[in-house]
Coordinates of C-alpha atoms and ligand atoms in Angstrom, one line a residue:
X292 CA 27.6 -14.5 6.8
X293 CA 28.4 -16.3 3.6
X294 CA 26.8 -14.8 0.5
X295 CA 25.9 -16.6 -2.6
X296 CA 28.3 -16.3 -5.5
X297 CA 25.5 -15.7 -7.9
X298 CA 22.0 -16.7 -8.7
X299 CA 23.0 -17.4 -12.3
X300 CA 25.5 -20.1 -11.3
X301 CA 22.9 -21.7 -9.1
X302 CA 20.3 -21.6 -11.8
X303 CA 22.7 -23.2 -14.1
X304 CA 23.6 -26.0 -11.7
X305 CA 19.9 -26.7 -11.1
X306 CA 19.2 -26.7 -14.8
X307 CA 22.0 -29.2 -15.3
X308 CA 20.7 -31.4 -12.6
X309 CA 17.3 -31.4 -14.1
X310 CA 18.8 -32.4 -17.5
X311 CA 20.9 -35.1 -15.7
X312 CA 17.7 -36.5 -14.4
X313 CA 18.4 -36.0 -10.7
X314 CA 15.2 -34.0 -10.2
X315 CA 11.9 -35.7 -11.0
X316 CA 9.1 -33.3 -11.8
X317 CA 6.8 -34.4 -9.0
X318 CA 9.2 -34.4 -6.0
X319 CA 7.7 -33.0 -2.9
X320 CA 9.1 -29.7 -1.6
X321 CA 10.1 -29.7 2.1
X322 CA 8.1 -27.8 4.6
X323 CA 9.5 -24.7 6.4
X324 CA 11.4 -25.5 9.6
X325 CA 12.4 -23.3 12.5
X326 CA 14.9 -24.7 15.0
X327 CA 14.7 -28.1 13.3
X328 CA 10.9 -28.3 13.7
X329 CA 8.2 -28.0 11.1
X330 CA 6.3 -24.8 11.3
X331 CA 3.3 -23.3 9.5
X332 CA 4.9 -20.8 7.2
X333 CA 2.1 -18.2 8.1
X334 CA 3.2 -18.2 11.7
X335 CA 6.7 -17.2 10.9
X336 CA 7.3 -13.7 12.2
X337 CA 9.4 -11.1 10.3
X338 CA 12.2 -11.1 12.9
X339 CA 13.2 -14.4 11.3
X340 CA 14.0 -12.6 8.1
X341 CA 15.6 -9.5 9.7
X342 CA 19.1 -11.0 10.2
X343 CA 19.8 -11.3 6.5
X344 CA 17.4 -8.7 5.1
X345 CA 18.1 -5.8 7.4
X346 CA 17.4 -2.9 5.0
X347 CA 14.1 -4.5 3.7
X348 CA 13.1 -5.3 7.3
X349 CA 13.7 -1.7 8.4
X350 CA 11.7 -0.3 5.4
X351 CA 8.8 -2.7 5.9
X352 CA 8.7 -2.1 9.7
X353 CA 7.9 1.6 9.1
X354 CA 5.3 0.9 6.4
X355 CA 1.5 0.9 6.7
X356 CA 1.7 -2.9 5.8
X357 CA 3.5 -3.5 9.1
X358 CA 1.1 -1.2 10.9
X359 CA -2.1 -2.3 9.2
X360 CA -4.0 -4.0 12.1
X361 CA -6.4 -2.4 14.5
X362 CA -3.7 -2.7 17.1
X363 CA -1.3 -0.4 15.3
X364 CA -3.1 1.9 12.8
X365 CA -5.3 4.3 14.8
X366 CA -7.5 5.3 11.9
X367 CA -8.2 1.7 10.9
X368 CA -8.5 0.8 14.6
X369 CA -11.2 3.4 15.2
X370 CA -13.4 2.0 12.3
X371 CA -12.6 -1.6 13.2
X372 CA -13.8 -1.0 16.8
X373 CA -16.9 0.6 15.5
X374 CA -17.8 -1.9 12.8
X375 CA -16.4 -5.2 14.1
X376 CA -15.3 -4.9 17.8
X377 CA -12.3 -5.4 20.1
X378 CA -9.2 -6.7 18.3
X379 CA -8.1 -8.4 21.5
X380 CA -11.1 -10.7 21.5
X381 CA -11.4 -14.1 20.0
X382 CA -14.5 -15.2 18.0
X383 CA -15.6 -11.8 16.6
X384 CA -18.2 -12.1 13.9
X385 CA -20.0 -9.6 11.6
X386 CA -23.5 -10.6 10.3
X387 CA -22.5 -14.1 11.5
X388 CA -19.4 -14.2 9.4
X389 CA -15.7 -13.9 10.0
X390 CA -14.7 -10.2 9.7
X391 CA -13.7 -9.6 6.1
X392 CA -11.3 -6.8 7.2
X393 CA -8.8 -9.3 8.4
X394 CA -8.4 -10.9 5.0
X395 CA -6.5 -7.8 4.0
X396 CA -5.5 -6.1 7.3
X397 CA -4.3 -9.2 9.2
X398 CA -4.0 -12.0 6.6
X399 CA -2.2 -14.5 8.8
X400 CA -4.9 -14.4 11.4
X401 CA -7.5 -14.7 8.6
X402 CA -5.8 -18.0 7.5
X403 CA -6.4 -19.4 11.0
X404 CA -9.9 -17.8 11.3
X405 CA -8.7 -16.1 14.4
X406 CA -9.7 -12.5 15.6
X407 CA -7.5 -12.1 18.8
X408 CA -4.8 -10.2 17.0
X409 CA -2.2 -10.1 19.9
X410 CA -2.2 -13.9 20.2
X411 CA 0.6 -14.3 17.7
X412 CA 3.3 -11.9 16.4
X413 CA 2.5 -13.1 12.9
X414 CA -1.1 -11.8 13.4
X415 CA -0.3 -8.4 14.9
X416 CA 2.4 -7.8 12.3
X417 CA -0.4 -7.5 9.7
X418 CA 0.9 -7.8 6.2
X419 CA 4.3 -9.2 7.1
X420 CA 7.0 -10.9 5.0
X421 CA 5.4 -14.3 4.7
X422 CA 1.9 -12.8 4.1
X423 CA 3.2 -11.5 0.7
X424 CA 6.0 -14.0 0.1
X425 CA 3.6 -17.0 0.2
X426 CA 1.2 -15.6 -2.4
X427 CA 1.3 -18.2 -5.2
X428 CA -1.5 -17.3 -7.7
X429 CA -4.0 -14.5 -8.1
X430 CA -7.5 -16.0 -8.6
X431 CA -9.3 -12.6 -8.9
X432 CA -11.5 -10.9 -6.4
X433 CA -14.7 -12.6 -7.6
X434 CA -15.2 -16.4 -7.1
X435 CA -16.7 -18.5 -10.0
X436 CA -20.1 -18.1 -8.2
X437 CA -19.5 -14.3 -8.3
X438 CA -19.0 -13.9 -4.6
X439 CA -16.3 -11.5 -3.5
X440 CA -13.1 -13.2 -2.3
X441 CA -10.9 -10.5 -0.9
X442 CA -7.3 -10.1 0.5
X443 CA -5.6 -13.5 0.8
X444 CA -8.7 -15.3 -0.1
X445 CA -8.2 -13.9 -3.6
X446 CA -5.0 -16.0 -3.8
X447 CA -3.8 -19.5 -3.8
X448 CA -1.1 -19.5 -1.1
X449 CA 1.9 -21.8 -0.7
X450 CA 3.6 -23.4 2.3
X451 CA 6.9 -22.5 0.5
X452 CA 8.2 -18.9 0.3
X453 CA 7.8 -17.3 -3.1
X454 CA 10.1 -14.8 -4.8
X455 CA 10.7 -13.4 -8.2
X456 CA 14.0 -15.1 -8.7
X457 CA 14.0 -17.7 -6.0
X458 CA 15.8 -21.0 -5.5
X459 CA 13.8 -24.2 -5.6
X460 CA 14.6 -26.8 -3.0
X461 CA 13.5 -30.4 -3.3
X462 CA 12.9 -33.1 -0.7
X463 CA 14.2 -36.6 -0.4
X464 CA 17.0 -38.2 -2.3
X465 CA 16.8 -36.0 -5.3
X466 CA 16.9 -33.0 -3.1
X467 CA 19.9 -34.3 -1.2
X468 CA 21.7 -34.8 -4.5
X469 CA 20.9 -31.2 -5.5
X470 CA 22.1 -29.9 -2.2
X471 CA 25.3 -32.0 -2.3
X472 CA 26.0 -30.7 -5.8
X473 CA 25.3 -27.1 -4.8
X474 CA 27.6 -27.5 -1.7
X475 CA 30.3 -28.8 -3.9
X476 CA 30.0 -25.9 -6.3
X477 CA 30.0 -23.5 -3.3
X478 CA 26.5 -22.2 -3.9
X479 CA 23.8 -22.8 -1.4
X480 CA 20.3 -21.6 -1.0
X481 CA 20.6 -19.1 1.9
X482 CA 17.2 -20.0 3.1
X483 CA 18.5 -23.4 4.2
X484 CA 20.1 -21.6 7.1
X485 CA 23.5 -23.3 7.0
X486 CA 26.5 -22.6 4.8
X487 CA 28.5 -25.4 3.2
X488 CA 30.7 -25.8 6.3
X489 CA 27.5 -26.5 8.3
X490 CA 27.7 -23.2 10.1
X491 CA 24.6 -21.3 10.6
X492 CA 24.2 -18.1 8.6
X493 CA 22.8 -16.4 11.6
X494 CA 25.2 -14.9 14.0
X495 CA 23.4 -13.2 16.8
X496 CA 22.1 -15.1 19.8
X497 CA 18.4 -14.4 19.4
X498 CA 18.3 -15.4 15.8
X499 CA 16.9 -18.8 15.1
X500 CA 18.2 -21.5 12.8
X501 CA 15.8 -21.6 9.9
X502 CA 15.1 -23.6 6.8
X503 CA 12.7 -21.9 4.4
X504 CA 12.7 -23.4 0.9
X505 CA 11.7 -20.9 -1.7
X506 CA 10.1 -21.2 -5.1
X507 CA 10.4 -18.9 -8.2
X508 CA 7.2 -17.0 -8.9
X509 CA 6.9 -14.2 -11.4
X510 CA 3.6 -13.1 -9.9
X511 CA 5.9 -10.8 -7.9
X512 CA 6.8 -8.8 -10.9
X513 CA 3.1 -8.1 -11.8
X514 CA 0.5 -5.8 -10.2
X515 CA -1.6 -8.9 -9.4
X516 CA 0.5 -9.4 -6.3
X517 CA -1.2 -6.3 -4.9
X518 CA -4.7 -6.6 -6.4
X519 CA -6.2 -9.1 -4.0
X520 CA -6.1 -6.3 -1.4
X521 CA -6.0 -3.2 -3.5
X522 CA -8.3 -3.8 -6.4
X523 CA -11.7 -2.9 -4.9
X524 CA -13.7 -3.1 -1.7
X525 CA -17.4 -2.4 -1.0
X526 CA -19.0 -1.7 2.3
X527 CA -21.6 -4.1 3.7
X528 CA -24.3 -2.2 1.8
X529 CA -22.5 -2.7 -1.5
X530 CA -21.2 0.8 -1.9
X531 CA -17.6 0.9 -3.4
X532 CA -15.1 2.3 -1.0
X533 CA -11.6 1.8 -2.4
X534 CA -11.0 0.9 -6.0
X535 CA -7.4 1.6 -6.9
X536 CA -7.3 -1.5 -9.1
X537 CA -10.4 -0.5 -11.0
X538 CA -9.1 3.0 -11.6
X539 CA -5.8 1.4 -12.8
X540 CA -7.3 -1.3 -15.0
X541 CA -9.7 1.3 -16.5
X542 CA -6.6 3.3 -17.5
X543 CA -4.9 0.2 -19.1
X544 CA -1.5 1.3 -17.8
X545 CA 1.6 -0.7 -18.6
X546 CA 3.3 0.3 -15.5
X547 CA 3.2 -2.0 -12.5
X548 CA 2.4 -0.8 -9.0
X549 CA 6.0 -1.8 -8.0
X550 CA 7.5 0.6 -10.5
X551 CA 6.5 3.5 -8.3
X552 CA 5.8 1.9 -4.9
X553 CA 9.0 -0.2 -4.8
X554 CA 11.7 1.9 -6.3
X555 CA 15.3 0.6 -5.8
X556 CA 16.5 2.3 -2.6
X557 CA 19.8 1.6 -0.9
X558 CA 20.4 -1.3 -3.2
X559 CA 17.2 -3.1 -2.6
X560 CA 13.6 -2.9 -3.7
X561 CA 12.1 -0.5 -1.3
X562 CA 9.5 -2.1 1.0
X563 CA 8.3 1.1 2.6
X564 CA 5.5 1.2 0.0
X565 CA 4.6 4.8 0.7
X566 CA 1.4 6.5 -0.2
X567 CA -0.8 9.1 1.4
X568 CA 1.1 9.0 4.7
X569 CA 4.2 10.2 3.0
X570 CA 4.6 13.9 2.0
X571 CA 7.5 13.1 -0.3
X572 CA 5.3 10.6 -2.2
X573 CA 2.4 13.1 -2.3
X574 CA 4.7 15.8 -3.7
X575 CA 5.6 13.8 -6.7
X576 CA 1.9 13.0 -7.5
X577 CA 0.6 16.3 -8.9
X578 CA 2.0 19.0 -11.1
X579 CA 0.5 22.5 -10.5
X580 CA 0.8 25.3 -13.0
X581 CA -0.6 28.8 -12.6
X582 CA -1.1 31.6 -15.1
X583 CA -3.2 34.7 -15.4
X584 CA -4.8 37.1 -17.9
X585 CA -6.6 40.3 -17.3
X586 CA -10.1 40.9 -18.6
X587 CA -11.2 44.5 -18.1
X588 CA -11.3 45.2 -14.4
X589 CA -11.0 41.4 -13.6
X590 CA -8.2 39.0 -13.5
X591 CA -8.7 35.4 -14.6
X592 CA -6.2 33.0 -13.0
X593 CA -5.9 29.6 -14.4
X594 CA -4.7 26.8 -12.2
X595 CA -3.8 23.5 -14.0
X596 CA -3.4 20.3 -12.1
X597 CA -1.8 17.3 -13.8
X598 CA -2.1 13.9 -12.2
X599 CA 1.0 11.9 -13.0
X600 CA -0.4 8.6 -11.6
X601 CA -2.1 5.7 -13.4
X602 CA -4.7 5.8 -10.6
X603 CA -6.9 8.6 -9.1
X604 CA -5.4 11.1 -6.8
X605 CA -6.4 10.8 -4.1
X606 CA -6.9 7.1 -4.4
X607 CA -7.9 4.3 -2.1
X608 CA -9.4 5.1 1.3
X609 CA -12.6 7.1 0.5
X610 CA -12.0 9.9 3.0
X611 CA -8.7 11.0 1.5
X612 CA -9.2 14.5 -0.1
X613 CA -7.5 17.6 -1.5
X614 CA -8.4 21.2 -1.9
X615 CA -6.8 24.3 -3.6
X616 CA -6.4 27.5 -1.7
X617 CA -6.1 30.6 -3.9
X618 CA -5.0 33.8 -2.3
X619 CA -4.5 37.2 -4.0
X620 CA -2.1 39.5 -2.3
X621 CA -1.5 43.3 -2.5
X622 CA 2.1 44.5 -2.7
X623 CA 2.3 44.9 1.1
X624 CA 1.3 41.2 1.5
X625 CA -2.2 41.8 2.7
X626 CA -4.9 39.5 1.4
X627 CA -7.3 41.1 -1.1
X628 CA -9.1 38.0 -2.3
X629 CA -9.4 34.3 -1.5
X630 CA -11.4 31.5 -3.0
X631 CA -13.0 30.4 0.2
X632 CA -13.2 31.5 3.8
X633 CA -13.6 28.3 5.8
X634 CA -13.7 25.2 3.5
X635 CA -14.4 24.9 -0.2
X636 CA -16.9 21.9 0.0
X637 CA -19.9 24.2 0.1
X638 CA -18.3 27.6 -0.6
X639 CA -16.5 26.6 -3.8
X640 CA -16.9 22.9 -4.9
X641 CA -14.6 23.2 -7.9
X642 CA -11.6 23.6 -5.5
X643 CA -12.4 20.4 -3.5
X644 CA -11.4 17.0 -4.8
X645 CA -13.2 14.2 -2.9
X646 CA -15.3 11.1 -2.9
X647 CA -18.7 12.1 -1.7
X648 CA -20.3 9.2 0.2
X649 CA -23.8 9.8 1.4
X650 CA -26.9 8.3 3.2
X651 CA -30.3 8.0 1.5
X652 CA -31.0 11.7 2.1
X653 CA -27.8 12.7 0.4
X654 CA -26.0 13.9 3.6
X655 CA -22.3 13.0 4.0
X656 CA -22.0 9.5 5.5
X657 CA -19.0 7.6 6.9
X658 CA -17.8 4.6 4.8
X659 CA -19.7 1.9 6.9
X660 CA -23.0 3.8 6.7
X661 CA -22.9 5.1 3.1
X662 CA -25.7 4.0 0.8
X663 CA -24.7 6.0 -2.2
X664 CA -22.0 7.9 -4.0
X665 CA -23.2 11.4 -4.7
X666 CA -20.1 12.8 -6.4
X667 CA -16.5 12.0 -7.2
X668 CA -14.3 15.0 -8.0
X669 CA -10.9 13.3 -7.5
X670 CA -8.4 13.6 -10.3
X671 CA -8.7 10.6 -12.6
X672 CA -5.6 8.6 -13.8
X673 CA -3.4 11.0 -15.8
X674 CA -6.1 13.7 -15.8
X675 CA -5.2 17.3 -16.5
X676 CA -7.7 19.7 -15.0
X677 CA -8.0 23.5 -15.5
X678 CA -9.7 25.6 -12.9
X679 CA -10.3 29.3 -13.5
X680 CA -10.7 31.9 -10.8
X681 CA -11.9 35.4 -11.5
X682 CA -11.2 38.2 -9.1
X683 CA -11.2 42.0 -9.1
X684 CA -7.9 43.3 -10.6
X685 CA -7.7 46.5 -8.5
X686 CA -4.9 46.5 -5.9
X687 CA -3.6 43.0 -6.9
X688 CA 0.1 42.2 -6.9
X689 CA 0.4 38.4 -6.9
X690 CA -1.8 35.3 -6.8
X691 CA -0.8 32.2 -5.1
X692 CA -2.3 28.7 -5.5
X693 CA -1.6 25.9 -2.9
X694 CA -2.8 22.3 -3.1
X695 CA -3.4 20.6 0.3
X696 CA -3.9 16.9 1.0
X697 CA -5.8 15.4 3.9
X698 CA -6.0 11.8 5.1
X699 CA -9.5 12.5 6.5
X700 CA -12.6 14.5 5.7
X701 CA -13.1 17.6 7.9
X702 CA -16.1 15.9 9.6
X703 CA -14.0 12.8 10.5
X704 CA -11.2 15.0 11.8
X705 CA -13.8 16.3 14.3
X706 CA -15.1 12.8 15.1
X707 CA -11.7 11.3 15.6
X708 CA -10.3 14.2 17.5
X709 CA -8.2 11.8 19.7
X710 CA -5.9 11.0 16.7
X711 CA -2.4 12.4 16.6
X712 CA -2.1 15.8 14.8
X713 CA 0.0 14.5 12.0
X714 CA -3.0 12.4 10.8
X715 CA -5.4 15.3 11.1
X716 CA -3.4 18.2 9.6
X717 CA -3.5 19.3 6.0
X718 CA -0.2 18.8 4.0
X719 CA 0.8 21.3 1.3
X720 CA 1.9 19.1 -1.6
X721 CA 2.1 21.5 -4.6
X722 CA 2.0 25.3 -5.1
X723 CA 2.8 28.2 -7.4
X724 CA 2.5 31.9 -7.7
X725 CA 1.9 34.4 -10.5
X726 CA 3.1 38.0 -10.1
X727 CA 0.9 40.5 -11.9
X728 CA 2.8 43.6 -10.8
X729 CA 1.3 46.7 -9.1
X730 CA -2.0 47.6 -10.7
X731 CA -3.7 50.7 -9.4
Ligands
HEC1084 C1 20.3 -16.8 6.5 C2 20.0 -15.6 5.8 C3 18.6 -15.3 5.3 C4 17.5 -15.4 6.0 C5 17.3 -15.6 7.5 C6 16.4 -15.1 5.1 N1 16.9 -14.8 3.9 FE1 15.9 -14.4 2.2 N2 17.7 -14.3 1.1 C7 18.9 -14.4 1.6 C8 19.9 -14.2 0.6 C9 21.4 -14.2 0.8 C10 19.2 -14.0 -0.6 C11 19.7 -13.7 -2.0 C12 20.3 -12.4 -2.1 C13 19.3 -11.3 -1.9 O1 18.3 -11.2 -2.8 O2 19.4 -10.5 -1.0 C14 17.8 -14.0 -0.2 C15 16.7 -13.8 -1.1 C16 15.4 -13.6 -0.7 C17 14.4 -13.2 -1.6 C18 14.5 -12.9 -3.0 C19 14.5 -14.0 -3.9 C20 14.3 -13.5 -5.3 O3 13.1 -13.4 -5.7 O4 15.3 -13.2 -5.9 C21 13.2 -13.2 -0.9 C22 11.8 -12.8 -1.4 C23 13.6 -13.6 0.5 N3 14.9 -13.8 0.5 C24 12.6 -13.6 1.5 C25 13.0 -14.0 2.8 C26 12.0 -14.1 3.8 C27 10.5 -13.8 3.7 C28 12.7 -14.5 5.0 C29 12.1 -14.8 6.3 C30 11.0 -15.8 6.4 C31 14.1 -14.7 4.6 N4 14.2 -14.3 3.3 C32 15.1 -15.0 5.5 C33 19.2 -14.8 2.9 C34 18.3 -15.0 4.0
HEC1085 C1 -9.9 -5.9 0.0 C2 -9.0 -5.7 1.2 C3 -9.6 -4.9 2.3 C4 -10.6 -5.2 3.1 C5 -11.5 -6.4 3.0 C6 -10.7 -4.1 4.1 N1 -9.7 -3.2 3.9 FE1 -9.4 -1.5 4.9 N2 -7.9 -1.0 3.6 C7 -7.4 -1.8 2.6 C8 -6.4 -1.1 1.9 C9 -5.6 -1.6 0.7 C10 -6.2 0.1 2.5 C11 -5.2 1.2 2.2 C12 -5.8 2.2 1.3 C13 -5.2 3.6 1.6 O1 -4.1 3.7 2.1 O2 -5.9 4.5 1.3 C14 -7.2 0.2 3.6 C15 -7.4 1.2 4.5 C16 -8.3 1.3 5.5 C17 -8.5 2.4 6.3 C18 -7.8 3.7 6.3 C19 -6.5 3.6 7.2 C20 -5.7 4.8 7.3 O3 -4.6 4.7 7.8 O4 -6.2 5.9 6.9 C21 -9.6 2.1 7.2 C22 -10.2 3.0 8.3 C23 -10.0 0.7 6.9 N3 -9.2 0.3 5.8 C24 -11.0 0.1 7.5 C25 -11.4 -1.2 7.2 C26 -12.4 -1.9 7.9 C27 -13.1 -1.5 9.2 C28 -12.6 -3.1 7.2 C29 -13.6 -4.2 7.5 C30 -15.0 -3.8 7.7 C31 -11.7 -3.1 6.1 N4 -11.0 -1.9 6.1 C32 -11.6 -4.1 5.1 C33 -7.9 -3.0 2.2 C34 -9.0 -3.6 2.8
HEC1086 C1 3.1 -6.1 0.4 C2 3.9 -7.3 -0.1 C3 5.3 -7.5 0.4 C4 5.7 -7.6 1.7 C5 4.9 -7.3 3.0 C6 7.1 -8.0 1.7 N1 7.5 -8.1 0.4 FE1 9.3 -8.6 -0.3 N2 8.8 -8.3 -2.2 C7 7.5 -8.0 -2.6 C8 7.5 -7.9 -4.0 C9 6.3 -7.6 -4.9 C10 8.8 -8.1 -4.5 C11 9.3 -8.1 -5.9 C12 9.5 -6.8 -6.5 C13 10.0 -7.1 -8.0 O1 10.6 -8.1 -8.3 O2 9.6 -6.2 -8.8 C14 9.6 -8.3 -3.3 C15 11.0 -8.5 -3.3 C16 11.7 -8.9 -2.2 C17 13.1 -9.3 -2.2 C18 14.1 -9.2 -3.3 C19 14.5 -7.7 -3.2 C20 15.7 -7.3 -4.1 O3 16.0 -6.1 -4.0 O4 16.2 -8.2 -4.8 C21 13.4 -9.7 -0.9 C22 14.8 -10.1 -0.4 C23 12.2 -9.5 -0.1 N3 11.2 -9.1 -0.9 C24 12.2 -9.8 1.3 C25 11.1 -9.4 2.1 C26 11.2 -9.4 3.5 C27 12.3 -9.9 4.3 C28 10.0 -8.9 4.0 C29 9.6 -8.6 5.4 C30 10.4 -7.7 6.2 C31 9.2 -8.6 2.8 N4 9.9 -8.9 1.7 C32 7.9 -8.1 2.8 C33 6.4 -7.9 -1.8 C34 6.4 -7.9 -0.4
HEC1087 C1 -2.6 -8.9 2.0 C2 -3.1 -7.7 1.5 C3 -2.2 -6.7 0.8 C4 -1.3 -6.9 -0.2 C5 -1.0 -8.2 -0.9 C6 -0.7 -5.6 -0.5 N1 -1.3 -4.6 0.3 FE1 -0.8 -2.6 0.3 N2 -2.0 -2.3 1.9 C7 -2.8 -3.3 2.5 C8 -3.6 -2.7 3.6 C9 -4.6 -3.4 4.4 C10 -3.1 -1.4 3.7 C11 -3.6 -0.3 4.6 C12 -3.0 -0.3 5.9 C13 -3.6 0.7 6.8 O1 -3.6 1.9 6.4 O2 -4.1 0.4 7.8 C14 -2.2 -1.2 2.6 C15 -1.6 0.0 2.3 C16 -0.8 0.3 1.2 C17 -0.3 1.6 0.8 C18 -0.7 2.9 1.5 C19 0.4 3.4 2.3 C20 0.0 4.7 3.0 O3 0.9 5.6 3.2 O4 -1.2 4.9 3.3 C21 0.3 1.4 -0.4 C22 1.0 2.5 -1.2 C23 0.3 0.0 -0.7 N3 -0.4 -0.6 0.3 C24 0.9 -0.5 -1.8 C25 0.9 -1.9 -2.1 C26 1.6 -2.5 -3.2 C27 2.3 -1.7 -4.3 C28 1.4 -3.8 -3.1 C29 1.9 -4.9 -4.1 C30 3.3 -5.0 -4.3 C31 0.6 -4.1 -2.0 N4 0.3 -2.9 -1.4 C32 0.2 -5.4 -1.6 C33 -2.9 -4.6 2.1 C34 -2.2 -5.2 1.1
HEC1088 C1 3.4 6.4 -11.6 C2 3.6 6.0 -10.2 C3 2.5 5.1 -9.6 C4 2.1 3.9 -10.0 C5 2.4 3.1 -11.2 C6 1.2 3.5 -8.9 N1 1.1 4.4 -7.9 FE1 0.0 4.3 -6.2 N2 0.6 6.2 -5.7 C7 1.5 7.0 -6.4 C8 1.6 8.2 -5.7 C9 2.5 9.4 -6.1 C10 0.8 8.2 -4.6 C11 0.5 9.4 -3.6 C12 -0.7 10.1 -4.1 C13 -2.0 9.5 -3.7 O1 -2.2 9.1 -2.6 O2 -2.9 9.4 -4.6 C14 0.1 6.9 -4.6 C15 -0.7 6.5 -3.7 C16 -1.2 5.1 -3.6 C17 -1.9 4.6 -2.4 C18 -2.1 5.3 -1.2 C19 -3.4 5.9 -0.9 C20 -3.5 6.4 0.5 O3 -4.6 6.8 0.8 O4 -2.5 6.4 1.2 C21 -2.2 3.3 -2.7 C22 -3.0 2.3 -1.8 C23 -1.6 3.0 -4.0 N3 -1.0 4.2 -4.5 C24 -1.7 1.8 -4.6 C25 -1.2 1.6 -5.9 C26 -1.5 0.3 -6.6 C27 -2.2 -0.9 -6.0 C28 -0.9 0.4 -7.8 C29 -0.9 -0.6 -9.0 C30 -2.2 -1.0 -9.4 C31 -0.3 1.8 -7.9 N4 -0.5 2.4 -6.7 C32 0.4 2.3 -9.0 C33 2.2 6.6 -7.5 C34 1.9 5.4 -8.3

């Protein structure tokens, strides 16, 4: 495969052509083509990008974005089935309307107003390459008439691929002149599919000749490229479920989402976009410190949690939660004290970090049924929280604090018992120990 010499040379040659008057400002950009035929860009499946973007394709393939539909994400699937219906059926409606979930979880199907998600690979792939790389402008999640417009409906989209440093390709005579000049200089937009000898860039048999013009768009270097789907979502009763964007805006952070969620990995910007499904990501989220002081016949142990994120931890899906387990041990390792027996929710609320959704009576309710938020004890953006535990000093040797993260509330784990264990089990993400010594 022939690689480009450099983007800079190309940018220069384009700039020169503009100055020389070859490109008129209102030339029409060619539509995407596959095998020489025009195609709707949102039907282009990610395998068409794989040949040249192997690493990114591999990272994306394992991400929750590639597994975001009810066909692939078992947690989303369970709720989708309950609230909307069978993802293999066409024409599903909720309160007479197209299911809003698909605007975020299956944006290419939403563009066509379709609900049978296995009818095109570009639908079942969920948030695939073209779903993001055709976002042109973020309009905000509220329309001028104050209605919610979520997911891709929060964006103007383009029929041309978008990228932070892309190459613009023009149609017609002006475009031909651009291409001729670029060919002469040896630089060619790789998304035209052919090198300057007319050979296809694609080598393997199953790859398809493609022609995808691309446009430069700095939206990709801002958090707004994520906000349409990540800013906020309410349930059908108006109760806020996810609000990562609100948490973030409230914090006025200068960091972009990409700075943490798309670090450079293996020479490319990582498209795994990890979060709560990744223990490595979770382990970098919280710092845990532990110290102790004795007070008469008692020991006061202070556990400090520092959230290093510009959003809540846990953030997003309302059933994410964490708890601290504190265990005091005797010298022989036997447990002499612990902060709770079964679960801290009722036994010791200060050790439980969660978003408490409830029904009218105040009982825990699932996201679709919640009518109110009773409490929210998650760690706020950059929050530092000190929690003090008092225990009898006698017989104590050491005290251990462990922070556990769960994708689901305990009640949901019971309800969704069919899910694989890795989605139901608690992950230890931070811990520490303080040794007091042998006190008689
Ligand atoms: C024939 C090879 C080839 C194919 C197929 C291909 N690309 Fe590219 N693409 C490249 C090369 C080469 C570059 C420039 C170097 C780089 O950034 O890796 C590039 C750059 C990009 C960029 C970065 C532009 C920027 O902002 O700097 C994006 C985004 C992109 N491609 C998206 C896609 C998508 C989406 C598809 C599938 C619809 C695709 N590409 C298919 C070769 C290809
Ligand atoms: C505004 C965009 C948006 C809409 C609309 C939306 N979701 Fe989501 N959903 C998300 C995002 C973003 C996440 C990821 C948050 C996270 O990882 O915690 C998510 C995560 C989920 C999860 C958790 C998945 C997991 O792996 O734990 C479930 C369940 C879910 N959504 C169900 C639904 C259902 C059902 C609907 C429609 C009634 C819906 N969502 C509508 C954006 C949306
Ligand atoms: C969730 C949205 C999203 C999805 C899905 C996505 N991208 Fe990207 N991609 C981005 C953003 C945002 C950037 C720019 C990051 C920056 O410039 O800070 C980017 C950058 C790139 C780049 C330039 C990377 C570099 O290191 O120079 C390429 C190439 C690319 N994407 C290709 C792809 C391909 C191929 C796929 C599908 C396999 C894909 N993207 C899926 C959002 C996405
Ligand atoms: C078109 C909508 C859309 C866009 C744009 C989008 N996301 Fe997502 N994202 C989702 C949905 C839907 C999920 C949840 C998938 C699931 O769990 O079923 C998700 C999940 C995630 C997760 C959670 C992964 C996990 O382990 O649970 C992270 C992190 C994330 N997105 C980051 C980003 C970032 C950063 C951007 C911007 C560069 C972005 N997303 C752009 C829709 C989107
Ligand atoms: C300083 C680094 C950092 C920045 C900046 C950041 N995040 Fe995160 N994010 C994390 C870490 C670490 C986690 C894992 C802990 C957690 O789930 O809260 C995470 C988790 C998430 C999750 C996953 C929640 C889940 O349930 O799986 C989503 C969604 C997310 N971030 C979206 C965003 C969005 C959108 C932005 C930009 C507005 C952003 N993040 C900015 C570090 C960051």
